[in-house]
PDB file of C-alpha atoms in Angstrom:
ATOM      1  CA  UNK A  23       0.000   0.000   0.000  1.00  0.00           C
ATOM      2  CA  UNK A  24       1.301   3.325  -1.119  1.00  0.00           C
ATOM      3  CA  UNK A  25       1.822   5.835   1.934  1.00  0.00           C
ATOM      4  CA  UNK A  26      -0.999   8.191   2.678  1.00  0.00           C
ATOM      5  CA  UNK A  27       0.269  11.599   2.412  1.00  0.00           C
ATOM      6  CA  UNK A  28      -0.769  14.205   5.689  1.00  0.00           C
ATOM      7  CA  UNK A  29      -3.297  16.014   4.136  1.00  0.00           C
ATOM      8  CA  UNK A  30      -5.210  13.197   2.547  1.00  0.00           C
ATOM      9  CA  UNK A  31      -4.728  11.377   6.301  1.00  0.00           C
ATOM     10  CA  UNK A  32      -6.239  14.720   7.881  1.00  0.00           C
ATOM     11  CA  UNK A  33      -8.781  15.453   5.874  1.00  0.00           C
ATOM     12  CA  UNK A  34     -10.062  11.410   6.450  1.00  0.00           C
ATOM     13  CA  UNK A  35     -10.206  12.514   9.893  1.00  0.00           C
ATOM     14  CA  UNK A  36     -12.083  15.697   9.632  1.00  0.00           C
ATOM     15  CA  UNK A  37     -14.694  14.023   7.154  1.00  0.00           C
ATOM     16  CA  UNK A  38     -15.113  11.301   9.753  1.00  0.00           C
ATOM     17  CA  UNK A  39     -14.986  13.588  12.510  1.00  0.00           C
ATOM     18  CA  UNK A  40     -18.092  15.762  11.064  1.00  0.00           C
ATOM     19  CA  UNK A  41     -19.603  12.837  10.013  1.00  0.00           C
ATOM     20  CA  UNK A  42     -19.556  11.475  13.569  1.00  0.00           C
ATOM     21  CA  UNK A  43     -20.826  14.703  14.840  1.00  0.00           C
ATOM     22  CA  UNK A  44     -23.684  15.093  12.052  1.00  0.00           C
ATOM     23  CA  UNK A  45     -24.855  11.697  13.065  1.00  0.00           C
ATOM     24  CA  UNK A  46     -25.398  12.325  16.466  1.00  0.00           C
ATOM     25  CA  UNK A  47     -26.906  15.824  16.330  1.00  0.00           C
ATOM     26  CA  UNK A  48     -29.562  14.316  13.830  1.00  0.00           C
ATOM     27  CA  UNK A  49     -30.141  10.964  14.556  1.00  0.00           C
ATOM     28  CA  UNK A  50     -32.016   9.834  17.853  1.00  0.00           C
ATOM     29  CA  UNK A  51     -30.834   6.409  18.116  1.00  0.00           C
ATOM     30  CA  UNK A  52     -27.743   5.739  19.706  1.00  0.00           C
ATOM     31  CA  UNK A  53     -25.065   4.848  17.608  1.00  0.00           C
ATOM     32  CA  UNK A  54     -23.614   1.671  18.202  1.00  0.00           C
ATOM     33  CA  UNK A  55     -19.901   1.838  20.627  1.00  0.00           C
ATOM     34  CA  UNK A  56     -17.768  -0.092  17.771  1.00  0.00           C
ATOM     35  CA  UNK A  57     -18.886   2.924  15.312  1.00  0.00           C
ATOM     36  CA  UNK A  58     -17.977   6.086  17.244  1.00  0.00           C
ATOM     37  CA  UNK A  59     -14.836   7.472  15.486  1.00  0.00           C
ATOM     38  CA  UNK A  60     -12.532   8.618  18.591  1.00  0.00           C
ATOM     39  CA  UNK A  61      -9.713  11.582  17.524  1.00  0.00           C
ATOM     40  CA  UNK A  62      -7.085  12.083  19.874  1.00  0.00           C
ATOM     41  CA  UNK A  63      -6.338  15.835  21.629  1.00  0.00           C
ATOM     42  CA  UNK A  64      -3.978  17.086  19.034  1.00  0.00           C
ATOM     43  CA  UNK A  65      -6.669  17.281  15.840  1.00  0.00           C
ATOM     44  CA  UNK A  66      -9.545  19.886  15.851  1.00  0.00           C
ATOM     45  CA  UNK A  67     -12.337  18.900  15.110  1.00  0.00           C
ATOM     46  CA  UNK A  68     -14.286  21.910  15.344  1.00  0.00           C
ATOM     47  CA  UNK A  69     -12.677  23.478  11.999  1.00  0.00           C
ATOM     48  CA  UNK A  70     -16.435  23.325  10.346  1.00  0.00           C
ATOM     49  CA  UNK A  71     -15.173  22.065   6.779  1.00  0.00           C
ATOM     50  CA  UNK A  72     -19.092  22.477   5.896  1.00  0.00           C
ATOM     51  CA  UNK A  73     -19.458  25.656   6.111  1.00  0.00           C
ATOM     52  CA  UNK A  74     -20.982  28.610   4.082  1.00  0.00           C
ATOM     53  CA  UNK A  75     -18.409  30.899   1.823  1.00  0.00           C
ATOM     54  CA  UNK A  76     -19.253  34.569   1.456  1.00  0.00           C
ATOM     55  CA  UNK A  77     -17.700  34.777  -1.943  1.00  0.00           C
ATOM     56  CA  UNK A  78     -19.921  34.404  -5.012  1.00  0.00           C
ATOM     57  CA  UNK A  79     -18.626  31.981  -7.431  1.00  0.00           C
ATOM     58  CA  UNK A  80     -20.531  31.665 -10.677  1.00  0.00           C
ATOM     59  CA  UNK A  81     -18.222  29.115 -12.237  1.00  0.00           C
ATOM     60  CA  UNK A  82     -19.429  26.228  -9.821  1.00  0.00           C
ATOM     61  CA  UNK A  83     -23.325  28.197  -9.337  1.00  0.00           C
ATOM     62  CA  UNK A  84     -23.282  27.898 -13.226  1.00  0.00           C
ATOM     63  CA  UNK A  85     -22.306  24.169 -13.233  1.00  0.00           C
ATOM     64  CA  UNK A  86     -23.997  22.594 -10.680  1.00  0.00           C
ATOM     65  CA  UNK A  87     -27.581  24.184 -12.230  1.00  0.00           C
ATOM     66  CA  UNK A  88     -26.641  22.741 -15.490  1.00  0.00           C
ATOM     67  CA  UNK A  89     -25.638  19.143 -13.589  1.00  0.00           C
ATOM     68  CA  UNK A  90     -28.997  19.019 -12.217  1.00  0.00           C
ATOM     69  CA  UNK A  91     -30.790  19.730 -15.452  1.00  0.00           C
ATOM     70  CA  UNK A  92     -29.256  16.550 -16.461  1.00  0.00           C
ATOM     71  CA  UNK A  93     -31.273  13.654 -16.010  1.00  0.00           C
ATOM     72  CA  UNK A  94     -30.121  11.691 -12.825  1.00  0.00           C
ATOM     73  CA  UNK A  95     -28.710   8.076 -13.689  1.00  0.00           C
ATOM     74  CA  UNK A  96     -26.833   9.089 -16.747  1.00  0.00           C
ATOM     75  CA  UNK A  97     -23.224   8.537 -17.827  1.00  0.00           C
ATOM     76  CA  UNK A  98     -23.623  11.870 -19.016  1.00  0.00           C
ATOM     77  CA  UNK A  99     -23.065  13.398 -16.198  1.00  0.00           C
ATOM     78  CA  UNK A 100     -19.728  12.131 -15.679  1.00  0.00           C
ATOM     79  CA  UNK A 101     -18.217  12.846 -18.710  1.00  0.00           C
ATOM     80  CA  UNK A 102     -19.300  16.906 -17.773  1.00  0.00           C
ATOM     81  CA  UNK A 103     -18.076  16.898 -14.659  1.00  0.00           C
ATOM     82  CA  UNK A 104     -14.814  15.948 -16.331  1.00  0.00           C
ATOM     83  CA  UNK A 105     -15.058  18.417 -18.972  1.00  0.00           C
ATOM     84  CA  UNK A 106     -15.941  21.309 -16.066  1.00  0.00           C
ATOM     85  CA  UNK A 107     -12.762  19.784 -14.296  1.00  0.00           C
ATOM     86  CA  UNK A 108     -10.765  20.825 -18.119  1.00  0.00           C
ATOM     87  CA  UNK A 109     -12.118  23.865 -18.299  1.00  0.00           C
ATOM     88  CA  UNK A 110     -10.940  24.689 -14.658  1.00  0.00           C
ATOM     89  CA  UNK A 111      -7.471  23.544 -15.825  1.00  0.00           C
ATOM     90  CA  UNK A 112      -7.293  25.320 -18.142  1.00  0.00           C
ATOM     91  CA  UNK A 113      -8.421  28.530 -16.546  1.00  0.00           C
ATOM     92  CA  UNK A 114      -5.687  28.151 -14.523  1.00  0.00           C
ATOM     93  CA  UNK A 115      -2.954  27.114 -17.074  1.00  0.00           C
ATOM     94  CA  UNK A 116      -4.463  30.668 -18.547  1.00  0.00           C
ATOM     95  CA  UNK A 117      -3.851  32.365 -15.118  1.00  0.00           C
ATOM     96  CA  UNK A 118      -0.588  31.067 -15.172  1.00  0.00           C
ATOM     97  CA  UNK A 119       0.521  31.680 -18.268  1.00  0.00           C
ATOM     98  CA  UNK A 120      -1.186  35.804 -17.926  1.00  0.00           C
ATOM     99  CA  UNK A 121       1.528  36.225 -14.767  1.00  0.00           C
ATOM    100  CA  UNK A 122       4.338  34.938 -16.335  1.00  0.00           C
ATOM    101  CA  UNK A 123       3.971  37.056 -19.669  1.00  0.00           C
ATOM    102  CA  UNK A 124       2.797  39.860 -17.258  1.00  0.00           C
ATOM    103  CA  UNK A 125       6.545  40.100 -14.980  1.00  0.00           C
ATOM    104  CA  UNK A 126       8.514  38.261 -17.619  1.00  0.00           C
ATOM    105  CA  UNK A 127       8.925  34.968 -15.554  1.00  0.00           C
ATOM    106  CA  UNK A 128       9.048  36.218 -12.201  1.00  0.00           C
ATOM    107  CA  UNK A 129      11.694  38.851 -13.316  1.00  0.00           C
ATOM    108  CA  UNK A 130       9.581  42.240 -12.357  1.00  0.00           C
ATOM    109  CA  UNK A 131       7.030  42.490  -9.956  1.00  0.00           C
ATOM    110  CA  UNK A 132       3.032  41.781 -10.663  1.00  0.00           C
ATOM    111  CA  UNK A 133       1.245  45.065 -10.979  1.00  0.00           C
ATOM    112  CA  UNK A 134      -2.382  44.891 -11.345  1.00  0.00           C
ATOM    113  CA  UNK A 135      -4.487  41.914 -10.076  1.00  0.00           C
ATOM    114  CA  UNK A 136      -7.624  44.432 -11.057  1.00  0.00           C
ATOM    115  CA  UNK A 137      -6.372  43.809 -14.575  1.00  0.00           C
ATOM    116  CA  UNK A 138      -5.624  40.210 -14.098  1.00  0.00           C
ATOM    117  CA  UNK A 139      -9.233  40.011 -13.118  1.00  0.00           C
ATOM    118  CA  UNK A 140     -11.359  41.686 -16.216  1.00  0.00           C
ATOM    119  CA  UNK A 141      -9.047  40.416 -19.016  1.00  0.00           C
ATOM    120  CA  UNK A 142      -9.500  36.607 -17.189  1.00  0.00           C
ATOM    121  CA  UNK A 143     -13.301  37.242 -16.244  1.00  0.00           C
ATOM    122  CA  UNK A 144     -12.699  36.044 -12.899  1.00  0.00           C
ATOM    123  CA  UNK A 145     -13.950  39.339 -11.250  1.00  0.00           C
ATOM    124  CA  UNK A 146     -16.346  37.076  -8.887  1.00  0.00           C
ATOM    125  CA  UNK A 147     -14.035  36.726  -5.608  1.00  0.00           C
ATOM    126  CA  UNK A 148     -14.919  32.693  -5.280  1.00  0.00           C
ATOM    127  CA  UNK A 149     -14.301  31.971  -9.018  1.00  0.00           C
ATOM    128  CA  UNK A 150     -10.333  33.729  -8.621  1.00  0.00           C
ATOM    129  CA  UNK A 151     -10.134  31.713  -5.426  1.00  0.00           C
ATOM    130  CA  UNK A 152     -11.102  28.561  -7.632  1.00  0.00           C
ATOM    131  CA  UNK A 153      -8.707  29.238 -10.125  1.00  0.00           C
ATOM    132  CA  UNK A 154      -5.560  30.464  -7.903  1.00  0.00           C
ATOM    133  CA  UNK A 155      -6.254  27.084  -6.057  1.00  0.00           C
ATOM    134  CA  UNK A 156      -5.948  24.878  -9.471  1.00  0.00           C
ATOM    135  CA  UNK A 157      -2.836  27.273 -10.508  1.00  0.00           C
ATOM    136  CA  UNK A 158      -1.079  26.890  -7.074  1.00  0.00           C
ATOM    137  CA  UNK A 159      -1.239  23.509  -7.162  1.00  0.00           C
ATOM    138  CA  UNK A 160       0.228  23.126 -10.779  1.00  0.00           C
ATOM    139  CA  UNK A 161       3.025  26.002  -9.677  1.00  0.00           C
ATOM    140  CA  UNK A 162       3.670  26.025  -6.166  1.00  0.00           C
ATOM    141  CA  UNK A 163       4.478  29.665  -5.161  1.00  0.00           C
ATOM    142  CA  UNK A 164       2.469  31.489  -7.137  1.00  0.00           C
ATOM    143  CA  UNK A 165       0.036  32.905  -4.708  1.00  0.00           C
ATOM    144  CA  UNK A 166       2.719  33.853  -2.375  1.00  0.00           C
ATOM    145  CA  UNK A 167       4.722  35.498  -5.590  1.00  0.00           C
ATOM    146  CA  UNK A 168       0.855  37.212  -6.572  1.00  0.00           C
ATOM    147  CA  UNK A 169      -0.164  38.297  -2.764  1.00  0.00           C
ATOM    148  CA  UNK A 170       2.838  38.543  -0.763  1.00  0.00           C
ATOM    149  CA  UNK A 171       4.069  35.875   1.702  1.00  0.00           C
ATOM    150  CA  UNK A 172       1.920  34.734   4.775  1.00  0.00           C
ATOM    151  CA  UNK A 173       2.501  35.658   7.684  1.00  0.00           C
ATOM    152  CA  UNK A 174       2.409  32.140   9.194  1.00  0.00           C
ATOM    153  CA  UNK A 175       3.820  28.872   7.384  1.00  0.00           C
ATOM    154  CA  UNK A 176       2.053  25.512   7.491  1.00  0.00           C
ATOM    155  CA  UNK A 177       4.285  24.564  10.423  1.00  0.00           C
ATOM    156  CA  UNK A 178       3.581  27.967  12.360  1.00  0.00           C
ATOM    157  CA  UNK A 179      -0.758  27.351  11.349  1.00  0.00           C
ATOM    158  CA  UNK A 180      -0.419  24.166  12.625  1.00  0.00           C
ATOM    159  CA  UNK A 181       1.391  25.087  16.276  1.00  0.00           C
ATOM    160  CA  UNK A 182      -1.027  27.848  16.391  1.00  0.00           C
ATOM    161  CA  UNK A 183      -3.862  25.559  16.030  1.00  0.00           C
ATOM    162  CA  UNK A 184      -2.322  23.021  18.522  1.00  0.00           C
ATOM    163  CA  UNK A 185      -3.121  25.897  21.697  1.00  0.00           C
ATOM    164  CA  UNK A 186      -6.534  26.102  21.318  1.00  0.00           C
TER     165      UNK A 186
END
């Protein structure tokens, strides 16, 4: 078996850990002893991963009311949820490509993320934060090089989590 990287292993935990709580806050039955998921001190739990984003994104609001005008059942709707999953690659291999031309590979500073935004119609705040997302992950660095570098690292997030 291949090794499970961090994240993945973390973000088992949280889905388990919600799911755990979901079950109990909605179901009256008891759930049975050999089901309870127990998480030890260190993880928190209580980092709602379900929760509601104030940005507007009209990328995913677009697809998921053309998904559901599909008829239910269908291979069909595979095959567009792969071809939405392109079209976000893309995007991003776009956004990428727009910052490189735009500081000559890194050589001059990025001046206008206004501009960025109309010429890649990504003015909706949840749609950039889509696409940055996709583009960081193909080019690591790039939303530090775009916004500046955080103020806390993974390591530091994760110690400052640990305290509460």
């Amino acid at each position: 078996m291949p090794p499970c990287h961090e994240h993945i292993y973390n973000q088992r935990r949280y889905m388990r850990s919600e799911l755990t709580a979901f079950w109990r806050a909605t179901s009256e039955e008891d759930m049975a002893q050999d089901t309870i998921i127990y998480t030890d001190e260190s993880f928190t739990p209580d980092l709602n991963i379900f929760q509601d984003v104030l940005h507007r994104d009209t990328l995913v609001k677009a697809f998921l009311d053309q998904v559901f005008q599909l008829k239910p059942g269908l291979s069909l709707r595979s095959t567009f949820l792969a071809q939405f999953l392109l079209v976000l690659h893309r995007k991003a291999l776009t956004l990428i490509k727009y910052i490189e031309d735009d500081t000559q590979k890194g050589k001059k500073p990025f001046k206008s993320l206004r501009n960025l935004k109309i010429d890649l119609d990504l003015t909706a705040e949840g749609d950039l934060n889509i696409i940055m997302a996709l583009a960081e992950k193909i080019k690591p660095g790039l939303h530090s090089f775009i916004f500046g570098r955080p103020f806390y690292t993974s390591v530091q997030e994760r110690d400052v989590l640990m305290t509460f």
